Coordinates of C-alpha atoms in Angstrom, one line a residue:
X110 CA 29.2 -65.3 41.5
X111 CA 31.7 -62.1 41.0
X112 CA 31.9 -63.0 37.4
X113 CA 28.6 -63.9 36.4
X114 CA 25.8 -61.3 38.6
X115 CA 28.4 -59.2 39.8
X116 CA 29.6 -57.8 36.3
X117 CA 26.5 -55.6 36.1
X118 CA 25.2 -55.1 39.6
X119 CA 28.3 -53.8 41.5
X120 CA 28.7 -51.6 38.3
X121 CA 25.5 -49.6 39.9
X122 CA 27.6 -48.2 42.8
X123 CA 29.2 -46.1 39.9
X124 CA 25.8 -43.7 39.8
X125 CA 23.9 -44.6 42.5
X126 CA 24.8 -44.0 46.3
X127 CA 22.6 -46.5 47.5
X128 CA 20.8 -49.8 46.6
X129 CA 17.9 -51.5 47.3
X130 CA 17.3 -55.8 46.2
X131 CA 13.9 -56.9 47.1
X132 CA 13.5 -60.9 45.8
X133 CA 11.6 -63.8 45.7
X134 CA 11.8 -67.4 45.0
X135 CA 8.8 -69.3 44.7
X136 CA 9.3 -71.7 47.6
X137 CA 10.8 -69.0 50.1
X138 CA 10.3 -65.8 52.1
X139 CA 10.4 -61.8 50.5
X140 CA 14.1 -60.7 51.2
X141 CA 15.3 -57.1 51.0
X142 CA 18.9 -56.4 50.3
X143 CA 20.5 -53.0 51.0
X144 CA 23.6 -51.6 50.6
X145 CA 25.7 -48.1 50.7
X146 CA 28.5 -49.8 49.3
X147 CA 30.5 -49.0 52.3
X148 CA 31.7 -52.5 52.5
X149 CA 28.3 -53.6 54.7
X150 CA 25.0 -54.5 54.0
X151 CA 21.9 -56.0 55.5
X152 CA 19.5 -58.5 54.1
X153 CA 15.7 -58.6 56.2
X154 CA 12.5 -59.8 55.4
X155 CA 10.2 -58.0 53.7
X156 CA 6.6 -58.1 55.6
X157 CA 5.1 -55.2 55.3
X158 CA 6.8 -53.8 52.0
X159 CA 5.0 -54.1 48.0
X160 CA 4.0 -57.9 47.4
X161 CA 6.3 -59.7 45.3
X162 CA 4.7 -63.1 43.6
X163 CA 8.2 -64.0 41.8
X164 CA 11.5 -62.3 41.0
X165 CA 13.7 -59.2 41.3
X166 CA 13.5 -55.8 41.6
X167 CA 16.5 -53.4 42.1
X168 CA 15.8 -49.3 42.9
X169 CA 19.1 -47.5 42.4
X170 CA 19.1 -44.3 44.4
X171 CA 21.0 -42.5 41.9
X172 CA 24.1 -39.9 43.0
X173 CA 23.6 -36.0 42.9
X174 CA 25.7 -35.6 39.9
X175 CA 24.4 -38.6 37.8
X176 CA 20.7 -37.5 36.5
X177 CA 21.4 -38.1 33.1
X178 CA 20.5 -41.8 33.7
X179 CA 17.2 -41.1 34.5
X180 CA 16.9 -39.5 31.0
X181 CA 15.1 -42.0 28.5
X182 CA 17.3 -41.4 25.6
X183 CA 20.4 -42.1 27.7
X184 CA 18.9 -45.9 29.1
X185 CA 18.2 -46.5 25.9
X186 CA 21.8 -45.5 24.6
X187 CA 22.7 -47.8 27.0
X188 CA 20.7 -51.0 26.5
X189 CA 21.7 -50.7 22.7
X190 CA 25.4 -50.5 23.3
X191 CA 25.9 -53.0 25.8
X192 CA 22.4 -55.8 25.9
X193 CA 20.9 -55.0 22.2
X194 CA 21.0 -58.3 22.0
X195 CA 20.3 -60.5 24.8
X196 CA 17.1 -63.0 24.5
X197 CA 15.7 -61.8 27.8
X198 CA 13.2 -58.9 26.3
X199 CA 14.1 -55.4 28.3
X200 CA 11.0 -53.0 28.7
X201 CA 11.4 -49.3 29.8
X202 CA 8.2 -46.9 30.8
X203 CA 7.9 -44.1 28.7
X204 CA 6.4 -41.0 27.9
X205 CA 4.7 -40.6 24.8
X206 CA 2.5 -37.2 23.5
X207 CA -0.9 -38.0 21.5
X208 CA -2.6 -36.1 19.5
X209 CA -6.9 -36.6 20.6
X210 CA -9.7 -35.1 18.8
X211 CA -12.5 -33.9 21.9
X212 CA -16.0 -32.4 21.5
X213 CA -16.3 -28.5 21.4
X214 CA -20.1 -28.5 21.7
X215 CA -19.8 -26.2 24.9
X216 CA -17.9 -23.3 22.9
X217 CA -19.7 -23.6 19.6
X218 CA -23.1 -23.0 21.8
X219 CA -21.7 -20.0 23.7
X220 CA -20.6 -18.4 20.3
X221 CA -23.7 -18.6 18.7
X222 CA -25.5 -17.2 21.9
X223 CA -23.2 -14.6 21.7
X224 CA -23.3 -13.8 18.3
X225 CA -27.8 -14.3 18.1
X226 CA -27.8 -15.3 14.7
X227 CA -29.1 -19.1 13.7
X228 CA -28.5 -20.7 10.7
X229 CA -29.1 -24.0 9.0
X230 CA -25.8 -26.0 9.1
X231 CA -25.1 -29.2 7.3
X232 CA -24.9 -32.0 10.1
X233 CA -21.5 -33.8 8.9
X234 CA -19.8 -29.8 9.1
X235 CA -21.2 -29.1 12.4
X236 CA -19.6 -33.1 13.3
X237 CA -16.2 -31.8 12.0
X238 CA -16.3 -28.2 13.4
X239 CA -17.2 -29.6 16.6
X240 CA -14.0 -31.9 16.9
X241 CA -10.8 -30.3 18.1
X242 CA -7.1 -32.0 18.4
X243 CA -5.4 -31.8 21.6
X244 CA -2.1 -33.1 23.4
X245 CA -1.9 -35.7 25.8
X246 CA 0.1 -37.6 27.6
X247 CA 0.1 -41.4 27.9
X248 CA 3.1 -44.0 29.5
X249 CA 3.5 -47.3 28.4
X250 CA 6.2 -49.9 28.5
X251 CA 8.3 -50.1 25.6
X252 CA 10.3 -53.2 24.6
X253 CA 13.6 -51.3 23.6
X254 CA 16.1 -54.5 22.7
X255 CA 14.1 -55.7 19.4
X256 CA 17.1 -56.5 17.4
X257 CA 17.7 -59.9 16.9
X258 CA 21.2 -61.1 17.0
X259 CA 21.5 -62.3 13.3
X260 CA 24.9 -63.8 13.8
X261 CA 23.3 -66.4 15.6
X262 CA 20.8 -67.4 12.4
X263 CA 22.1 -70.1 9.9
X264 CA 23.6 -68.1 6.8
X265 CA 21.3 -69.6 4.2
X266 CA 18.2 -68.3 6.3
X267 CA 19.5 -64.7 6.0
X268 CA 18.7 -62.6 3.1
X269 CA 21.4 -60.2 1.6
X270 CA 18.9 -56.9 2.5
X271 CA 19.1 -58.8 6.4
X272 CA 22.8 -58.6 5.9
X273 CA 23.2 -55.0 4.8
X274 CA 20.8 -53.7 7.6
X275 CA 22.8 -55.4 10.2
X276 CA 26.0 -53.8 8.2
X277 CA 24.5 -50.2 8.2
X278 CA 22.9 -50.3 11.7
X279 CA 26.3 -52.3 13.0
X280 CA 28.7 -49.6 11.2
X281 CA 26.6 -46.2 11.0
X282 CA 27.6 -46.6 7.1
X283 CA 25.0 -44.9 4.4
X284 CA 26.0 -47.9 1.7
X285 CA 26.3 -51.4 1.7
X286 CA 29.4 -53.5 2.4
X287 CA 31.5 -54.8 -0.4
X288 CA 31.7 -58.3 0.8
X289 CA 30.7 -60.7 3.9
X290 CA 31.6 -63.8 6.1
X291 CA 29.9 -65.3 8.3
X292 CA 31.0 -68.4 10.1
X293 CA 30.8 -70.3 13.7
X294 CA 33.2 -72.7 15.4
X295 CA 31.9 -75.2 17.3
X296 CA 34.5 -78.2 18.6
X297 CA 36.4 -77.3 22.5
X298 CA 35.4 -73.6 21.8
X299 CA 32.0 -72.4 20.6
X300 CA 32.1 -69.0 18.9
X301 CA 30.0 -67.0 16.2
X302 CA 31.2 -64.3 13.3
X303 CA 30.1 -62.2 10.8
X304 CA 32.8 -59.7 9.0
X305 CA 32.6 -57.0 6.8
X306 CA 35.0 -55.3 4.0
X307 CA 33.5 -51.6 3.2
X308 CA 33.5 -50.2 -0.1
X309 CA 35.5 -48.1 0.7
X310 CA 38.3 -46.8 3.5
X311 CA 37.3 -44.0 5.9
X312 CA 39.0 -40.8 6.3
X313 CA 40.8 -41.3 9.2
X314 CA 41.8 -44.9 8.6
X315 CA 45.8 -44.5 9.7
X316 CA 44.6 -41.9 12.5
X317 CA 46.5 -43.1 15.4
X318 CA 44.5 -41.3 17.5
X319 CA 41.4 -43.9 16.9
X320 CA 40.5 -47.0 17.9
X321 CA 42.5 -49.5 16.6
X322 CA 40.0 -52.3 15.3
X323 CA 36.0 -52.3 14.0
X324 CA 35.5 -55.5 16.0
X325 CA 33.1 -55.7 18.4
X326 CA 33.2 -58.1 21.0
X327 CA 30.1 -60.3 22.7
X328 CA 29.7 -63.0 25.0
X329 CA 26.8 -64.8 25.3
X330 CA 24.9 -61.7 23.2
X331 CA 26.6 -58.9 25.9
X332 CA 28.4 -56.4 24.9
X333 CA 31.8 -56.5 25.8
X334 CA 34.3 -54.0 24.2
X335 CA 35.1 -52.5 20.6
X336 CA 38.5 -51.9 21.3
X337 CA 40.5 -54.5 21.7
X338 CA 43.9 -54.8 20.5
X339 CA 44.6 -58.4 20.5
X340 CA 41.6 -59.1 18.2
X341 CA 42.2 -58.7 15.3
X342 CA 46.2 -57.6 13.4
X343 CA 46.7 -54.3 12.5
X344 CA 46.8 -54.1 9.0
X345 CA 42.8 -55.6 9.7
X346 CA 41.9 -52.9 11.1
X347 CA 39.4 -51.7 8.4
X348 CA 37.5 -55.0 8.9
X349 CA 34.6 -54.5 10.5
X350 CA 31.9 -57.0 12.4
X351 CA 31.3 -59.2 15.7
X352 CA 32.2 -62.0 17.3
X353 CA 30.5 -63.5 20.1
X354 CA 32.0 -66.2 22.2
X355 CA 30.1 -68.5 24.7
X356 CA 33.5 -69.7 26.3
X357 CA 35.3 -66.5 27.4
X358 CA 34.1 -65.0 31.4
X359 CA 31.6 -61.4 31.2
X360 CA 34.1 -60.0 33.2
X361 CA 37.2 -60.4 30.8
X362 CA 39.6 -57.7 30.6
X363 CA 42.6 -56.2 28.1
X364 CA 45.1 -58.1 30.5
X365 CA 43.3 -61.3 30.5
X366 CA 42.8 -61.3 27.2
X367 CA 46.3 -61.1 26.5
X368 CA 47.0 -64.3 28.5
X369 CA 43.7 -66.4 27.4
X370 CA 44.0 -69.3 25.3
X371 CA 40.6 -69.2 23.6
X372 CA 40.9 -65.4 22.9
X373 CA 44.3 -66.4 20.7
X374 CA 42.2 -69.3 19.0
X375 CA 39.7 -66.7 17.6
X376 CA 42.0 -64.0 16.9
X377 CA 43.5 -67.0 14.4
X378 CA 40.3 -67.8 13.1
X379 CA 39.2 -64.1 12.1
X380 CA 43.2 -63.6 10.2
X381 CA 42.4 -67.0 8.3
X382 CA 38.9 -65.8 7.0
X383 CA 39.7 -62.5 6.2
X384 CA 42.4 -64.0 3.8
X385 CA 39.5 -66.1 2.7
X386 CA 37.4 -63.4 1.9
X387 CA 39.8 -61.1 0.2
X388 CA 40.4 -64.1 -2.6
X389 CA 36.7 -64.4 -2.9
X390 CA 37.0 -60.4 -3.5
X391 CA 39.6 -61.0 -5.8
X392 CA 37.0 -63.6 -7.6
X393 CA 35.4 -60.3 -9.4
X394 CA 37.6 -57.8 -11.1
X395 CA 35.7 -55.3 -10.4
X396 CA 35.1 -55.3 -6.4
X397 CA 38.4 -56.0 -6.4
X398 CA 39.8 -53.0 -8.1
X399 CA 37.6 -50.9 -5.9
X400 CA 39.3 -52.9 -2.4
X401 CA 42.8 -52.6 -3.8
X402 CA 42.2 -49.0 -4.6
X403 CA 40.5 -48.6 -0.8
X404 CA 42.8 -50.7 1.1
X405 CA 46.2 -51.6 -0.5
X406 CA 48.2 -49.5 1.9
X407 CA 46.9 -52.1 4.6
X408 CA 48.0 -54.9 2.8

């Protein structure tokens, strides 16, 4: 259970100072879980509490010094780093300020008893001149995980403006990428891919000081790391992309990683078809004078 629910949940102790689980299964009782994370807990039945028909709900009593997650744009930095991409749909309330247009009747009449004069008015300009815009304020749930994990649709069902969104939105890049691959293995391991060669290098491509590969991994659609070493060889480290694997644990780590099996499998896998796509590069004269101009010092 410590390496499936326990990934995200014990995480919460790391802002909040206390915690509160009220569930429900269809066929049982309303349990309340609580916890101070001081190695105890206590789990009671919930009979005079909010009905719950079915499900979960967590409160997270949040520390002194960790307000910022109750900020809207931090949650949603957060859902789009790490669960952009799950299936289950993630909704968050918000605050959003409308613009209304309300009847002024009331002051146009006390002006013009003010003022004593009366006057023949066109009825459509008296409608507009008695309309005014004011703020409001309205909350609504949003659904704030709307992108669709593309790596996960059949290539030939993806269209090459589909592709250069993801890139941009993927990469924070302003142009397009200069070529693609995008490939699954299925057999004793199951894992998806999409890679990505940009026209050109960035500034601080031999910066030491940066991370050392573009690759993100996922498993099962959750965010995992950018950052890994063992990913991808050095001389890659321009390539940019994802790879989402359905066989490694959520709760992998840099020193399990260096020890897996599977994780040594893909890492072989992503070498081979960047090779591939560099001679498909090479295919066109011109792409490939502007990669071996970019990228020849990596290779």
């Amino acid at each position: 259970m410590i390496g499936q629910f326990g990934v995200g949940f014990y995480s919460a102790y790391l802002v909040a100072e206390k915690v509160i689980v009220t569930t429900k299964h269809n066929d049982d009782e309303l349990y309340v879980w609580e916890s101070q994370a001081g190695g105890s807990f206590t789990v009671t039945r919930d009979v005079a509490g909010e009905p719950l028909s079915r499900g979960t709900k967590i409160i997270l009593f949040l520390k002194d010094d960790q307000l910022e997650y109750l900020e809207e744009r931090r949650i949603k930095d957060l859902v789009k780093k790490h669960s952009e991409f799950i299936s289950y749909p993630i909704y968050l309330w918000t605050e959003k300020t409308i613009e209304k247009e309300v009847s002024d009747d009331e002051d146009e009449e006390t002006k013009k008893e003010e003022e004593g004069d009366v006057e023949d008015v066109d009825e459509d300009k008296e409608k507009k001149s008695n309309k005014k815009k004011v703020k409001g304020v309205t909350y609504e749930w949003q659904l704030i995980n709307k992108q669709k994990p593309i790596w996960l649709r059949k290539p030939e069902e993806i269209t090459k403006e589909e592709y250069e969104s993801f890139y941009k939105s993927l990469t924070n890049a302003w142009e397009d990428h200069l070529a693609m691959k995008h490939f699954s293995v299925e057999g004793q391991l199951k894992f998806k891919d999409i890679l990505f060669v940009p026209k050109r290098a960035p500034f601080d491509l031999f910066d030491t000081r940066k991370k050392l590969n573009n690759i993100k991994l996922y498993v099962r659609r959750v965010f995992i790391m950018d950052n890994c070493e063992e990913l991808i060889l050095d001389y890659l480290s321009f390539v940019k992309g994802v790879v989402d694997s359905d066989d490694l644990p959520l709760n992998i780590s840099h020193e399990m990683l260096q020890q897996n099996k599977i994780f040594k499998v893909i890492r072989k896998n992503l070498v081979k078809k960047c090779i591939k796509m560099f001679f498909e590069i090479a295919e066109n004269k011109e792409d490939y004078n502007k990669f071996y101009e970019a990228f020849s010092k990596n290779i």
